[in-house]
Coordinates of C-alpha atoms and ligand atoms in Angstrom, one line a residue:
M197 CA -16.5 -11.3 6.3
R198 CA -17.3 -7.5 4.7
G199 CA -16.6 -3.9 7.1
K200 CA -19.5 -1.7 8.4
M201 CA -18.6 0.8 5.5
E202 CA -21.4 -1.1 2.7
K203 CA -21.5 2.1 0.7
K204 CA -18.5 3.5 -1.8
V205 CA -15.5 5.0 0.5
T206 CA -14.7 7.9 0.0
N207 CA -11.6 10.7 0.9
R208 CA -14.2 11.8 3.0
A209 CA -15.3 8.9 4.4
I210 CA -11.9 7.7 5.9
M211 CA -11.5 11.7 7.4
G212 CA -15.0 10.9 9.0
M213 CA -12.6 8.1 10.6
K214 CA -10.7 9.2 12.7
G215 CA -10.9 8.2 16.1
G216 CA -13.3 5.7 15.5
E217 CA -14.1 2.8 13.4
K218 CA -11.2 2.1 12.8
I219 CA -9.5 2.0 9.0
A220 CA -8.6 -0.9 7.4
M221 CA -6.2 -1.0 3.9
L222 CA -5.1 -3.9 2.1
T223 CA -3.1 -3.4 -0.2
A224 CA -3.6 -5.4 -3.9
Y225 CA -1.6 -5.5 -7.6
D226 CA -4.1 -6.8 -9.6
Y227 CA -7.9 -7.7 -10.7
P228 CA -7.7 -11.5 -8.7
S229 CA -6.1 -9.4 -5.0
A230 CA -8.0 -6.5 -5.4
L231 CA -11.5 -8.1 -5.5
F232 CA -10.4 -10.4 -2.7
G233 CA -9.8 -7.9 -0.8
E234 CA -13.2 -5.6 -1.5
K235 CA -14.8 -9.1 -0.2
A236 CA -13.0 -9.7 2.4
G237 CA -14.1 -5.6 3.2
A238 CA -10.8 -3.1 2.8
D239 CA -11.8 0.2 3.8
I240 CA -8.9 1.2 1.5
I241 CA -7.3 -1.0 -1.7
L242 CA -3.6 0.4 -2.2
V243 CA -1.8 -0.4 -5.5
G244 CA 1.3 0.0 -3.4
D245 CA 5.0 0.5 -4.7
S246 CA 5.5 -2.6 -3.2
L247 CA 4.6 -4.6 -6.5
A248 CA 7.8 -3.7 -7.3
Q249 CA 9.8 -6.4 -4.9
V250 CA 5.9 -9.0 -4.0
V251 CA 5.4 -9.8 -7.6
L252 CA 8.0 -8.0 -10.2
G253 CA 10.7 -9.5 -8.4
Y254 CA 12.9 -6.2 -8.2
D255 CA 14.8 -5.9 -4.8
N256 CA 13.5 -2.6 -3.2
T257 CA 10.8 0.3 -4.6
I258 CA 13.3 2.0 -6.4
P259 CA 13.1 0.8 -10.0
V260 CA 9.4 0.6 -10.4
T261 CA 8.4 2.7 -13.1
M262 CA 5.1 4.8 -14.1
E263 CA 4.0 2.2 -16.7
E264 CA 4.2 -0.4 -14.7
M265 CA 2.2 0.9 -11.5
L266 CA -0.5 2.7 -14.2
H267 CA -1.1 -1.2 -15.8
H268 CA -1.8 -3.1 -12.3
T269 CA -3.4 0.3 -10.7
R270 CA -5.9 -0.4 -14.1
A271 CA -6.0 -4.4 -13.2
V272 CA -7.1 -3.3 -9.6
G273 CA -9.1 -0.7 -10.7
R274 CA -11.3 -3.5 -12.2
G275 CA -11.8 -4.7 -9.2
C276 CA -12.4 -2.3 -6.5
S277 CA -16.0 -1.0 -6.7
R278 CA -16.6 -0.5 -2.7
A279 CA -12.9 0.7 -2.1
Y280 CA -11.6 3.5 -1.8
L281 CA -8.3 3.2 -4.7
V282 CA -5.1 5.0 -4.0
A283 CA -2.0 4.6 -5.8
D284 CA 1.9 5.2 -5.0
M285 CA 3.5 7.5 -7.2
P286 CA 6.9 5.8 -8.2
F287 CA 10.3 7.0 -7.0
G288 CA 11.3 9.5 -9.4
S289 CA 7.7 10.1 -11.0
Y290 CA 6.7 13.3 -7.9
Q291 CA 10.3 14.2 -6.5
S292 CA 11.8 16.5 -9.2
G293 CA 8.9 19.2 -7.9
P294 CA 5.0 20.0 -8.2
E295 CA 4.1 20.5 -12.4
Q296 CA 6.1 16.8 -12.1
A297 CA 4.1 15.3 -9.7
F298 CA 0.9 16.5 -10.8
E299 CA 1.5 15.0 -14.4
N300 CA 1.8 11.6 -12.9
A301 CA -0.6 12.0 -10.3
A302 CA -3.2 12.9 -12.5
R303 CA -2.9 9.8 -15.5
F304 CA -3.0 7.9 -12.2
L305 CA -6.7 9.2 -12.3
K306 CA -7.3 9.7 -15.6
E307 CA -6.2 6.5 -17.5
A308 CA -6.2 4.3 -14.8
G309 CA -9.2 5.0 -12.4
A310 CA -7.1 5.6 -9.0
E311 CA -8.7 8.1 -6.7
S312 CA -6.2 9.4 -4.6
V313 CA -2.0 9.2 -5.0
K314 CA 0.4 8.2 -2.0
L315 CA 3.6 10.4 -2.0
E316 CA 6.6 10.1 0.1
G317 CA 8.0 12.6 2.4
G318 CA 6.5 15.6 4.2
V319 CA 7.7 18.5 4.6
A320 CA 10.7 17.9 1.4
I321 CA 7.5 17.4 -0.3
A322 CA 5.1 20.2 1.1
E323 CA 5.0 22.6 -1.1
T324 CA 4.4 19.4 -4.2
L325 CA 1.3 17.7 -2.2
E326 CA -0.2 21.2 -2.0
F327 CA 0.3 21.4 -5.2
L328 CA -1.6 18.5 -5.5
V329 CA -4.8 19.0 -3.1
R330 CA -4.9 22.6 -4.7
R331 CA -5.2 21.1 -8.2
G332 CA -8.1 18.3 -7.1
I333 CA -5.8 15.2 -6.4
P334 CA -6.1 13.8 -3.0
V335 CA -3.5 13.2 -1.4
M336 CA -2.4 10.3 1.2
G337 CA 1.1 11.2 3.1
H338 CA 2.9 8.7 3.9
V339 CA 6.0 9.4 6.9
G340 CA 8.8 7.3 9.2
L341 CA 10.3 5.8 6.9
T342 CA 9.9 6.0 3.5
P343 CA 11.2 2.4 1.3
Q344 CA 12.2 4.6 -1.3
S345 CA 15.2 6.4 0.2
F346 CA 16.8 3.3 1.2
H347 CA 19.9 4.2 -0.1
Q348 CA 19.7 7.7 1.7
M349 CA 18.6 5.5 5.1
G350 CA 22.1 2.7 4.6
G351 CA 18.8 -0.1 4.1
Y352 CA 15.0 -0.1 6.5
R353 CA 16.1 1.8 9.5
V354 CA 12.9 2.7 11.8
Q355 CA 12.6 5.7 12.4
A356 CA 12.1 8.6 15.4
R357 CA 13.7 6.3 18.1
S358 CA 15.5 10.0 19.5
E359 CA 14.1 12.7 20.5
E360 CA 15.6 14.6 17.4
G361 CA 13.8 11.9 15.1
L362 CA 10.5 12.2 16.7
R363 CA 11.0 16.2 16.4
I364 CA 11.8 15.4 12.6
L365 CA 8.7 13.3 12.4
R366 CA 6.1 15.5 14.0
D367 CA 7.2 18.5 11.4
D368 CA 7.0 15.9 8.8
A369 CA 3.4 14.7 9.9
R370 CA 2.1 18.6 10.2
A371 CA 3.5 19.6 7.1
V372 CA 1.5 16.8 5.6
Q373 CA -1.7 17.2 7.0
E374 CA -0.5 21.5 6.6
S375 CA -0.5 20.4 2.8
G376 CA -4.1 19.7 2.5
A377 CA -3.8 15.2 2.9
Y378 CA -6.9 13.8 3.6
S379 CA -4.5 10.4 5.2
M380 CA -1.1 9.5 5.9
V381 CA 0.7 6.4 6.5
L382 CA 3.0 6.4 9.3
E383 CA 5.7 3.6 8.5
G384 CA 7.9 2.2 10.5
I385 CA 7.9 4.3 13.8
P386 CA 7.6 3.3 17.9
M387 CA 4.3 3.5 18.5
E388 CA 5.0 5.7 21.0
A389 CA 5.7 8.1 18.6
A390 CA 2.7 7.2 16.1
R391 CA 0.3 7.2 19.3
I392 CA 1.9 11.7 19.6
V393 CA 1.8 11.9 16.1
T394 CA -2.0 10.7 15.7
E395 CA -3.1 12.2 18.4
E396 CA -1.6 15.7 17.4
L397 CA -3.2 14.9 14.1
S398 CA -7.0 15.8 13.3
I399 CA -6.3 13.4 9.8
P400 CA -5.9 10.1 10.1
T401 CA -3.0 7.7 10.1
I402 CA -2.5 4.4 8.8
G403 CA 0.2 2.3 10.6
I404 CA 2.5 -0.2 8.9
G405 CA 5.3 -1.1 11.2
A406 CA 4.1 1.9 14.0
G407 CA 1.8 -0.3 16.7
P408 CA -2.0 0.1 17.6
F409 CA -2.7 3.6 18.9
C410 CA -2.8 4.8 14.6
D411 CA -6.2 5.4 13.5
G412 CA -5.2 2.7 11.1
Q413 CA -3.5 -0.2 9.9
V414 CA -2.1 -1.8 6.4
L415 CA -0.4 -4.9 5.6
V416 CA 1.0 -6.2 2.3
F417 CA -1.6 -8.6 0.7
N418 CA 1.3 -10.9 -0.1
D419 CA 2.4 -10.8 3.5
V420 CA -1.1 -11.7 5.3
L421 CA -1.3 -14.6 3.5
G422 CA 2.3 -15.5 4.1
I423 CA 2.5 -16.0 -0.1
Y424 CA 6.1 -13.2 0.5
D425 CA 9.0 -14.6 1.8
Q426 CA 12.2 -13.6 0.7
F427 CA 12.0 -11.2 4.0
V428 CA 9.6 -10.9 6.5
P429 CA 9.4 -7.7 8.7
K430 CA 8.9 -7.8 12.9
F431 CA 5.4 -6.3 12.0
V432 CA 4.3 -8.5 9.9
K433 CA 1.5 -10.8 10.8
R434 CA 0.9 -14.1 8.0
Y435 CA -2.9 -14.8 8.6
A436 CA -2.2 -17.7 6.5
T437 CA -0.2 -19.6 5.0
L438 CA -1.0 -20.0 1.4
G439 CA 2.4 -20.2 -0.4
E440 CA 2.9 -23.2 1.5
E441 CA -0.4 -24.5 -0.4
M442 CA 0.5 -23.1 -3.3
E443 CA 3.3 -25.3 -3.4
R444 CA 1.7 -28.1 -2.4
A445 CA -1.3 -27.5 -5.1
L446 CA 1.9 -27.1 -8.2
G447 CA 3.5 -30.0 -6.8
E448 CA 0.2 -32.5 -7.1
F449 CA -0.4 -31.4 -10.2
I450 CA 2.9 -32.3 -11.9
R451 CA 3.2 -35.0 -9.5
D452 CA 0.6 -36.6 -11.7
V453 CA 1.1 -35.2 -14.9
K454 CA 4.5 -37.6 -14.3
E455 CA 3.3 -40.4 -13.4
G456 CA 0.3 -40.7 -16.3
T457 CA -2.9 -40.3 -13.7
F458 CA -3.6 -36.9 -14.9
P459 CA -6.2 -36.0 -16.7
D460 CA -8.5 -39.1 -15.6
K461 CA -11.7 -40.4 -17.6
E462 CA -13.3 -37.9 -15.3
H463 CA -11.2 -34.7 -16.6
S464 CA -12.2 -35.9 -20.2
Y465 CA -14.0 -35.8 -22.5
E466 CA -16.3 -38.6 -23.7
Ligands
LIG50 O1 4.4 0.2 -1.1 C1 3.8 0.3 -0.4 O2 3.0 -1.3 -0.8 C2 3.3 0.8 0.8 C3 2.7 0.4 2.0 C4 2.4 -1.0 2.3 C5 2.3 2.1 3.1 O3 4.0 1.8 0.6

């Protein structure tokens, strides 16, 4: 079923959804997952750097490269026409400064068909975010639990649990908004913190592991469908168990081949 918005989704349309119809964002990593996300009615399709774990088999998002992200963004772009296409900037592609960030962000728009990029961080990268926005690159922020800081955080930890943590989160969120970003992801924070930040901002927040008070929600494609079970965080709701179904189907094919019951006459040419 499609969402209400049938027209091409833009960054302005996303901004207009603040406090209104909830924004539904899904990740996608290839052509078929993009087509499924589109047909289901996602407003935004994100080529997340979660690609690293759920598709490429890395342990975390640190190793995924620009070339890998570009390759998968191109494939997603071929399946994405109505939804707004956002590409995640991988670790190491923007942290050394605004110029590096611009060069890499521009590649996503020029070479891969992305309409926007997402960067992790708040106050620390505000100058970079503003640099991109001023040069015509729509930016989605990402604050709270930022998986690219995995090593610095000492693992994936819920953020903003203390007063000091909440202050840091609010400063980061304000810095992202002031840089000109049109929206931001709030990840891994208590729902009350997400409510405070969402009410304080004039741009939409899109939550993951941030409770129900954000302006939108995002989940990883493979988590929604139950085809990734290496690590299933508390906030993931599985809407299907396709992994089990895939295993069953593949197992039946292998059994049929071994037993000589496939191919049969029905699947052969006279
Ligand atoms: O990489 C990713 O998939 C993400 C989201 C889930 C927000 O950044």
